[in-house]
PDB file of C-alpha atoms in Angstrom:
ATOM      1  CA  MET A   1     101.204 162.798 147.143  1.00 45.00           C
ATOM      2  CA  GLU A   2     103.596 163.442 144.288  1.00 40.00           C
ATOM      3  CA  GLY A   3     103.522 161.152 141.300  1.00 41.00           C
ATOM      4  CA  SER A   4     106.057 158.518 140.412  1.00 41.00           C
ATOM      5  CA  GLN A   5     109.156 159.081 138.317  1.00 40.00           C
ATOM      6  CA  GLN A   6     109.884 156.771 135.458  1.00 39.00           C
ATOM      7  CA  GLY A   7     113.028 158.062 133.792  1.00 37.00           C
ATOM      8  CA  THR A   8     112.100 161.721 134.382  1.00 34.00           C
ATOM      9  CA  SER A   9     112.621 164.332 137.080  1.00 35.00           C
ATOM     10  CA  THR A  10     108.975 165.437 137.036  1.00 32.00           C
ATOM     11  CA  GLY A  11     107.752 166.218 140.545  1.00 35.00           C
ATOM     12  CA  ALA A  12     111.202 166.344 142.124  1.00 38.00           C
ATOM     13  CA  SER A  13     112.684 169.508 143.547  1.00 39.00           C
ATOM     14  CA  PRO A  14     115.507 171.061 141.543  1.00 42.00           C
ATOM     15  CA  VAL A  15     118.798 169.823 142.895  1.00 46.00           C
ATOM     16  CA  GLY A  16     121.267 171.887 140.933  1.00 51.00           C
ATOM     17  CA  THR A  17     121.501 174.552 143.646  1.00 66.00           C
ATOM     18  CA  GLU A  18     121.012 172.299 146.674  1.00 77.00           C
ATOM     19  CA  PRO A  19     123.890 171.651 149.073  1.00 82.00           C
ATOM     20  CA  TYR A  20     125.296 168.202 149.630  1.00 81.00           C
ATOM     21  CA  ARG A  21     123.850 166.832 152.880  1.00 83.00           C
ATOM     22  CA  PRO A  22     126.088 165.240 155.545  1.00 89.00           C
ATOM     23  CA  VAL A  23     124.831 161.737 156.295  1.00 94.00           C
ATOM     24  CA  THR A  24     127.433 160.351 158.686  1.00 94.00           C
ATOM     25  CA  GLY A  25     125.831 161.698 161.868  1.00 95.00           C
ATOM     26  CA  ALA A  26     122.346 160.674 160.767  1.00 96.00           C
ATOM     27  CA  ALA A  27     123.610 157.186 159.917  1.00 97.00           C
ATOM     28  CA  THR A  28     125.243 156.853 163.344  1.00 97.00           C
ATOM     29  CA  ALA A  29     122.061 157.905 165.164  1.00 97.00           C
ATOM     30  CA  ALA A  30     119.856 155.634 163.048  1.00 97.00           C
ATOM     31  CA  THR A  31     122.248 152.712 163.567  1.00 98.00           C
ATOM     32  CA  ALA A  32     122.145 153.098 167.354  1.00 97.00           C
ATOM     33  CA  LEU A  33     118.352 153.345 167.455  1.00 97.00           C
ATOM     34  CA  ILE A  34     117.772 150.466 165.045  1.00 97.00           C
ATOM     35  CA  SER A  35     120.080 148.368 167.222  1.00 97.00           C
ATOM     36  CA  LEU A  36     117.914 149.311 170.192  1.00 93.00           C
ATOM     37  CA  VAL A  37     114.800 148.144 168.331  1.00 94.00           C
ATOM     38  CA  VAL A  38     116.453 144.799 167.623  1.00 95.00           C
ATOM     39  CA  VAL A  39     117.492 144.408 171.271  1.00 91.00           C
ATOM     40  CA  ARG A  40     113.922 145.159 172.330  1.00 89.00           C
ATOM     41  CA  GLU A  41     112.536 142.450 170.034  1.00 91.00           C
ATOM     42  CA  VAL A  42     115.044 139.913 171.348  1.00 92.00           C
ATOM     43  CA  LEU A  43     114.172 140.776 174.962  1.00 88.00           C
ATOM     44  CA  VAL A  44     110.462 140.377 174.243  1.00 88.00           C
ATOM     45  CA  SER A  45     111.166 136.928 172.803  1.00 90.00           C
ATOM     46  CA  VAL A  46     113.249 135.991 175.852  1.00 89.00           C
ATOM     47  CA  GLY A  47     110.420 137.148 178.103  1.00 86.00           C
ATOM     48  CA  ASN A  48     107.914 135.009 176.205  1.00 88.00           C
ATOM     49  CA  TRP A  49     110.097 131.935 176.616  1.00 91.00           C
ATOM     50  CA  ARG A  50     110.463 132.637 180.323  1.00 87.00           C
ATOM     51  CA  ASP A  51     106.662 132.800 180.573  1.00 85.00           C
ATOM     52  CA  TYR A  52     106.404 129.432 178.836  1.00 88.00           C
ATOM     53  CA  VAL A  53     108.947 127.830 181.176  1.00 88.00           C
ATOM     54  CA  VAL A  54     107.084 129.142 184.234  1.00 86.00           C
ATOM     55  CA  VAL A  55     103.714 127.889 182.932  1.00 85.00           C
ATOM     56  CA  HIS A  56     105.219 124.522 181.997  1.00 82.00           C
ATOM     57  CA  ASP A  57     106.843 124.153 185.430  1.00 79.00           C
ATOM     58  CA  PHE A  58     103.633 125.180 187.188  1.00 77.00           C
ATOM     59  CA  LEU A  59     101.598 122.554 185.350  1.00 84.00           C
ATOM     60  CA  ALA A  60     104.298 119.979 186.146  1.00 81.00           C
ATOM     61  CA  GLY A  61     104.223 120.912 189.838  1.00 80.00           C
ATOM     62  CA  LYS A  62     107.691 122.502 189.780  1.00 79.00           C
ATOM     63  CA  ALA A  63     106.560 126.109 190.235  1.00 70.00           C
ATOM     64  CA  THR A  64     104.037 127.854 192.439  1.00 76.00           C
ATOM     65  CA  LEU A  65     101.173 130.177 191.598  1.00 77.00           C
ATOM     66  CA  ALA A  66     103.276 132.995 193.002  1.00 76.00           C
ATOM     67  CA  ASP A  67     105.931 132.251 190.353  1.00 71.00           C
ATOM     68  CA  VAL A  68     103.315 132.504 187.602  1.00 71.00           C
ATOM     69  CA  GLN A  69     101.955 135.763 189.012  1.00 68.00           C
ATOM     70  CA  ALA A  70     105.463 137.194 189.304  1.00 70.00           C
ATOM     71  CA  ALA A  71     106.173 136.399 185.657  1.00 68.00           C
ATOM     72  CA  ASP A  72     102.820 137.887 184.671  1.00 66.00           C
ATOM     73  CA  SER A  73     103.496 141.148 186.470  1.00 63.00           C
ATOM     74  CA  ASP A  74     107.141 141.549 185.459  1.00 63.00           C
ATOM     75  CA  ALA A  75     107.661 145.287 184.956  1.00 53.00           C
ATOM     76  CA  LEU A  76     110.327 145.010 182.220  1.00 60.00           C
ATOM     77  CA  THR A  77     108.195 142.749 180.034  1.00 61.00           C
ATOM     78  CA  LYS A  78     105.174 145.023 180.380  1.00 60.00           C
ATOM     79  CA  VAL A  79     107.165 148.142 179.528  1.00 58.00           C
ATOM     80  CA  LEU A  80     108.890 146.537 176.534  1.00 61.00           C
ATOM     81  CA  GLY A  81     105.565 145.331 175.201  1.00 62.00           C
ATOM     82  CA  THR A  82     103.693 148.610 175.555  1.00 67.00           C
ATOM     83  CA  TRP A  83     104.554 152.293 175.360  1.00 71.00           C
ATOM     84  CA  LEU A  84     108.355 152.021 175.517  1.00 75.00           C
ATOM     85  CA  GLY A  85     108.421 149.479 172.714  1.00 78.00           C
ATOM     86  CA  LEU A  86     106.295 151.761 170.525  1.00 83.00           C
ATOM     87  CA  LEU A  87     108.415 154.784 171.403  1.00 87.00           C
ATOM     88  CA  VAL A  88     111.623 152.985 170.433  1.00 89.00           C
ATOM     89  CA  TRP A  89     110.146 152.066 167.053  1.00 91.00           C
ATOM     90  CA  ILE A  90     108.942 155.633 166.395  1.00 94.00           C
ATOM     91  CA  VAL A  91     112.230 157.293 167.328  1.00 96.00           C
ATOM     92  CA  ALA A  92     114.247 154.790 165.289  1.00 97.00           C
ATOM     93  CA  GLY A  93     111.905 155.290 162.327  1.00 96.00           C
ATOM     94  CA  VAL A  94     112.293 159.076 162.468  1.00 97.00           C
ATOM     95  CA  ALA A  95     116.097 158.795 162.665  1.00 97.00           C
ATOM     96  CA  PHE A  96     116.151 156.432 159.702  1.00 98.00           C
ATOM     97  CA  LEU A  97     113.922 158.747 157.634  1.00 98.00           C
ATOM     98  CA  VAL A  98     116.240 161.688 158.375  1.00 97.00           C
ATOM     99  CA  TRP A  99     119.140 159.663 157.015  1.00 98.00           C
ATOM    100  CA  LEU A 100     117.072 158.430 154.051  1.00 98.00           C
ATOM    101  CA  TRP A 101     115.972 161.950 153.111  1.00 97.00           C
ATOM    102  CA  ARG A 102     119.516 163.284 153.165  1.00 96.00           C
ATOM    103  CA  ALA A 103     120.836 160.258 151.297  1.00 97.00           C
ATOM    104  CA  ARG A 104     118.153 160.747 148.623  1.00 97.00           C
ATOM    105  CA  ILE A 105     119.144 164.391 148.083  1.00 95.00           C
ATOM    106  CA  ASN A 106     122.801 163.388 147.777  1.00 94.00           C
ATOM    107  CA  ALA A 107     121.900 160.565 145.398  1.00 94.00           C
ATOM    108  CA  GLU A 108     120.120 163.083 143.154  1.00 93.00           C
ATOM    109  CA  LEU A 109     123.162 165.352 143.239  1.00 91.00           C
ATOM    110  CA  ILE A 110     125.405 162.431 142.309  1.00 90.00           C
ATOM    111  CA  GLY A 111     123.365 160.703 139.623  1.00 85.00           C
ATOM    112  CA  GLY A 112     120.547 163.058 138.737  1.00 88.00           C
ATOM    113  CA  ALA A 113     116.879 163.057 139.694  1.00 89.00           C
ATOM    114  CA  ALA A 114     115.976 160.962 136.658  1.00 90.00           C
ATOM    115  CA  ALA A 115     117.711 157.955 138.228  1.00 91.00           C
ATOM    116  CA  HIS A 116     114.875 157.624 140.760  1.00 95.00           C
ATOM    117  CA  ARG A 117     111.563 155.905 140.074  1.00 95.00           C
ATOM    118  CA  ARG A 118     109.710 157.837 142.778  1.00 94.00           C
ATOM    119  CA  SER A 119     109.645 161.564 143.398  1.00 93.00           C
ATOM    120  CA  ARG A 120     111.189 162.874 146.585  1.00 94.00           C
ATOM    121  CA  GLY A 121     107.925 163.078 148.524  1.00 95.00           C
ATOM    122  CA  TRP A 122     107.733 159.300 148.481  1.00 96.00           C
ATOM    123  CA  VAL A 123     110.857 159.053 150.638  1.00 97.00           C
ATOM    124  CA  VAL A 124     108.536 159.606 153.603  1.00 96.00           C
ATOM    125  CA  GLY A 125     105.118 159.041 152.038  1.00 96.00           C
ATOM    126  CA  ALA A 126     105.952 155.539 150.833  1.00 96.00           C
ATOM    127  CA  TRP A 127     106.080 154.283 154.424  1.00 96.00           C
ATOM    128  CA  LEU A 128     102.722 155.798 155.324  1.00 94.00           C
ATOM    129  CA  SER A 129     100.639 154.867 152.282  1.00 94.00           C
ATOM    130  CA  PRO A 130      98.599 151.640 152.508  1.00 93.00           C
ATOM    131  CA  VAL A 131      99.428 149.050 149.833  1.00 94.00           C
ATOM    132  CA  ALA A 132     102.177 151.276 148.391  1.00 95.00           C
ATOM    133  CA  ASN A 133     104.186 150.667 151.561  1.00 95.00           C
ATOM    134  CA  LEU A 134     104.659 147.067 150.438  1.00 96.00           C
ATOM    135  CA  TRP A 135     107.117 148.015 147.680  1.00 96.00           C
ATOM    136  CA  PHE A 136     107.575 151.805 147.271  1.00 97.00           C
ATOM    137  CA  PRO A 137     110.065 152.065 150.187  1.00 98.00           C
ATOM    138  CA  TYR A 138     112.114 149.318 148.567  1.00 98.00           C
ATOM    139  CA  GLN A 139     112.176 151.241 145.289  1.00 97.00           C
ATOM    140  CA  VAL A 140     113.276 154.408 147.078  1.00 97.00           C
ATOM    141  CA  MET A 141     116.075 152.581 148.910  1.00 98.00           C
ATOM    142  CA  SER A 142     117.123 150.608 145.848  1.00 97.00           C
ATOM    143  CA  ASP A 143     117.389 153.748 143.703  1.00 97.00           C
ATOM    144  CA  ILE A 144     119.466 155.535 146.350  1.00 97.00           C
ATOM    145  CA  TRP A 145     121.715 152.458 146.510  1.00 96.00           C
ATOM    146  CA  GLN A 146     122.185 152.350 142.739  1.00 95.00           C
ATOM    147  CA  ALA A 147     122.665 156.104 142.307  1.00 93.00           C
ATOM    148  CA  SER A 148     125.232 156.281 145.120  1.00 93.00           C
ATOM    149  CA  ALA A 149     127.311 153.298 143.992  1.00 92.00           C
ATOM    150  CA  PRO A 150     130.623 154.180 142.320  1.00 89.00           C
ATOM    151  CA  ARG A 151     130.084 151.360 139.817  1.00 84.00           C
ATOM    152  CA  ARG A 152     126.671 150.773 138.260  1.00 77.00           C
ATOM    153  CA  PRO A 153     124.658 148.704 138.251  1.00 84.00           C
ATOM    154  CA  ALA A 154     125.502 147.776 141.827  1.00 83.00           C
ATOM    155  CA  PRO A 155     124.468 144.316 143.117  1.00 87.00           C
ATOM    156  CA  GLY A 156     121.072 144.750 144.765  1.00 91.00           C
ATOM    157  CA  ALA A 157     120.785 141.484 146.720  1.00 96.00           C
ATOM    158  CA  LEU A 158     121.486 143.199 150.046  1.00 96.00           C
ATOM    159  CA  VAL A 159     118.634 145.680 149.612  1.00 97.00           C
ATOM    160  CA  LYS A 160     116.224 143.010 148.327  1.00 97.00           C
ATOM    161  CA  THR A 161     116.960 140.643 151.208  1.00 98.00           C
ATOM    162  CA  TRP A 162     116.511 143.426 153.776  1.00 98.00           C
ATOM    163  CA  TRP A 163     113.148 144.380 152.323  1.00 98.00           C
ATOM    164  CA  VAL A 164     111.814 140.820 152.095  1.00 98.00           C
ATOM    165  CA  LEU A 165     112.719 140.151 155.739  1.00 98.00           C
ATOM    166  CA  LEU A 166     111.245 143.457 156.936  1.00 98.00           C
ATOM    167  CA  VAL A 167     107.966 142.922 155.073  1.00 97.00           C
ATOM    168  CA  ALA A 168     107.715 139.312 156.247  1.00 98.00           C
ATOM    169  CA  GLY A 169     108.244 140.322 159.858  1.00 97.00           C
ATOM    170  CA  THR A 170     106.016 143.398 159.853  1.00 95.00           C
ATOM    171  CA  TYR A 171     103.067 142.295 157.730  1.00 95.00           C
ATOM    172  CA  LEU A 172     103.034 138.507 158.120  1.00 96.00           C
ATOM    173  CA  VAL A 173     104.614 137.341 161.366  1.00 96.00           C
ATOM    174  CA  ARG A 174     103.878 140.273 163.694  1.00 93.00           C
ATOM    175  CA  PRO A 175     100.052 140.223 163.240  1.00 94.00           C
ATOM    176  CA  ILE A 176     100.045 136.483 163.940  1.00 93.00           C
ATOM    177  CA  GLN A 177     102.239 136.915 167.014  1.00 90.00           C
ATOM    178  CA  TRP A 178     100.040 139.712 168.365  1.00 86.00           C
ATOM    179  CA  ARG A 179      96.969 137.534 167.938  1.00 89.00           C
ATOM    180  CA  MET A 180      98.644 134.629 169.700  1.00 88.00           C
ATOM    181  CA  ALA A 181      99.755 136.854 172.579  1.00 82.00           C
ATOM    182  CA  SER A 182      96.203 138.074 173.141  1.00 81.00           C
ATOM    183  CA  GLN A 183      94.704 134.570 173.051  1.00 80.00           C
ATOM    184  CA  GLU A 184      97.008 132.689 175.428  1.00 68.00           C
ATOM    185  CA  ALA A 185      94.770 130.214 177.273  1.00 72.00           C
ATOM    186  CA  SER A 186      96.868 127.062 177.521  1.00 84.00           C
ATOM    187  CA  GLU A 187     100.450 125.865 177.698  1.00 86.00           C
ATOM    188  CA  GLN A 188     100.418 125.251 173.954  1.00 89.00           C
ATOM    189  CA  ASP A 189      99.225 128.796 173.316  1.00 89.00           C
ATOM    190  CA  VAL A 190     102.091 130.183 175.394  1.00 89.00           C
ATOM    191  CA  LEU A 191     104.553 127.948 173.535  1.00 92.00           C
ATOM    192  CA  ALA A 192     103.178 129.006 170.141  1.00 93.00           C
ATOM    193  CA  ASN A 193     103.534 132.670 171.088  1.00 91.00           C
ATOM    194  CA  ALA A 194     107.119 132.112 172.228  1.00 93.00           C
ATOM    195  CA  ASN A 195     107.977 130.371 168.953  1.00 95.00           C
ATOM    196  CA  MET A 196     106.368 133.095 166.855  1.00 95.00           C
ATOM    197  CA  SER A 197     108.051 135.893 168.804  1.00 94.00           C
ATOM    198  CA  THR A 198     111.391 134.136 168.273  1.00 96.00           C
ATOM    199  CA  LEU A 199     110.787 133.994 164.524  1.00 97.00           C
ATOM    200  CA  LEU A 200     109.892 137.683 164.557  1.00 97.00           C
ATOM    201  CA  ALA A 201     113.019 138.555 166.553  1.00 96.00           C
ATOM    202  CA  VAL A 202     115.205 136.631 164.091  1.00 98.00           C
ATOM    203  CA  LEU A 203     113.625 138.364 161.085  1.00 98.00           C
ATOM    204  CA  TYR A 204     114.085 141.790 162.652  1.00 97.00           C
ATOM    205  CA  LEU A 205     117.600 140.958 163.818  1.00 98.00           C
ATOM    206  CA  VAL A 206     118.780 140.018 160.325  1.00 98.00           C
ATOM    207  CA  ALA A 207     116.845 142.879 158.700  1.00 98.00           C
ATOM    208  CA  GLY A 208     118.353 145.279 161.239  1.00 98.00           C
ATOM    209  CA  VAL A 209     121.892 144.103 160.528  1.00 98.00           C
ATOM    210  CA  LEU A 210     121.297 144.404 156.778  1.00 98.00           C
ATOM    211  CA  ILE A 211     119.881 147.946 156.877  1.00 98.00           C
ATOM    212  CA  ILE A 212     122.800 149.025 159.061  1.00 98.00           C
ATOM    213  CA  LEU A 213     125.195 147.583 156.470  1.00 97.00           C
ATOM    214  CA  ILE A 214     123.228 149.316 153.691  1.00 98.00           C
ATOM    215  CA  MET A 215     123.344 152.677 155.469  1.00 98.00           C
ATOM    216  CA  ARG A 216     127.038 152.288 156.141  1.00 97.00           C
ATOM    217  CA  ARG A 217     127.785 151.424 152.515  1.00 96.00           C
ATOM    218  CA  VAL A 218     125.698 154.271 151.085  1.00 96.00           C
ATOM    219  CA  THR A 219     127.233 156.714 153.575  1.00 96.00           C
ATOM    220  CA  GLU A 220     130.727 155.627 152.526  1.00 94.00           C
ATOM    221  CA  TRP A 221     129.835 155.933 148.853  1.00 94.00           C
ATOM    222  CA  GLN A 222     128.376 159.407 149.287  1.00 93.00           C
ATOM    223  CA  THR A 223     131.274 160.743 151.327  1.00 89.00           C
ATOM    224  CA  GLY A 224     133.559 162.707 149.071  1.00 70.00           C
ATOM    225  CA  ARG A 225     131.670 161.857 145.874  1.00 65.00           C
ATOM    226  CA  PRO A 226     131.559 164.488 143.112  1.00 60.00           C
ATOM    227  CA  VAL A 227     128.139 165.934 142.344  1.00 58.00           C
ATOM    228  CA  ARG A 228     126.504 166.974 139.121  1.00 57.00           C
ATOM    229  CA  ASN A 229     123.909 169.559 138.302  1.00 47.00           C
ATOM    230  CA  ALA A 230     120.624 167.811 137.660  1.00 41.00           C
ATOM    231  CA  GLY A 231     117.246 169.367 137.123  1.00 40.00           C
TER     232      GLY A 231
END
């Protein structure tokens, strides 16, 4: 993995001869797929609440065992919670990284490689490295945001809020929700899982809206911007 950049272009590829990368198409694809991820999370939460209602009604004598079994074997819920859900996340992640990579190259052409705290390899590597993935991706995104902005420094609250919500959902709430889903043994367990999946869906919904706004803003900034030769 390449080292970090603190006010220097060490470790980054020369950008003086690189072409400006179109980001509009990549942003559109990433936006559509991120929206699909958000919809999936909302549907999972809805399914968990339906399960709770069925269990509650069964214990109250308002539903039959067949109703519980039907909810348990619902094909859509099973698909969303297994391979299709994972596939949606992977495809959306790849689309976002394509946009991020191109946006990083353009940001270097606009403001110079020295404006970035992390070398270019971290654009992808930051998401895959344990511990570093808690803040390196934020630094990469924040530096692209700042370098692309027509007026600097640009307000960074949008990027910070997106990252806090994404980290909270991915590394705090999701592990708890997974554990609750695998330990459902009572009505209260089912209710707790439904509540936690709702919190997760809300976090991902807001984070998804924010990253779409961030991509749109950076794409607008980078469209038609003059570039500079930077080593």
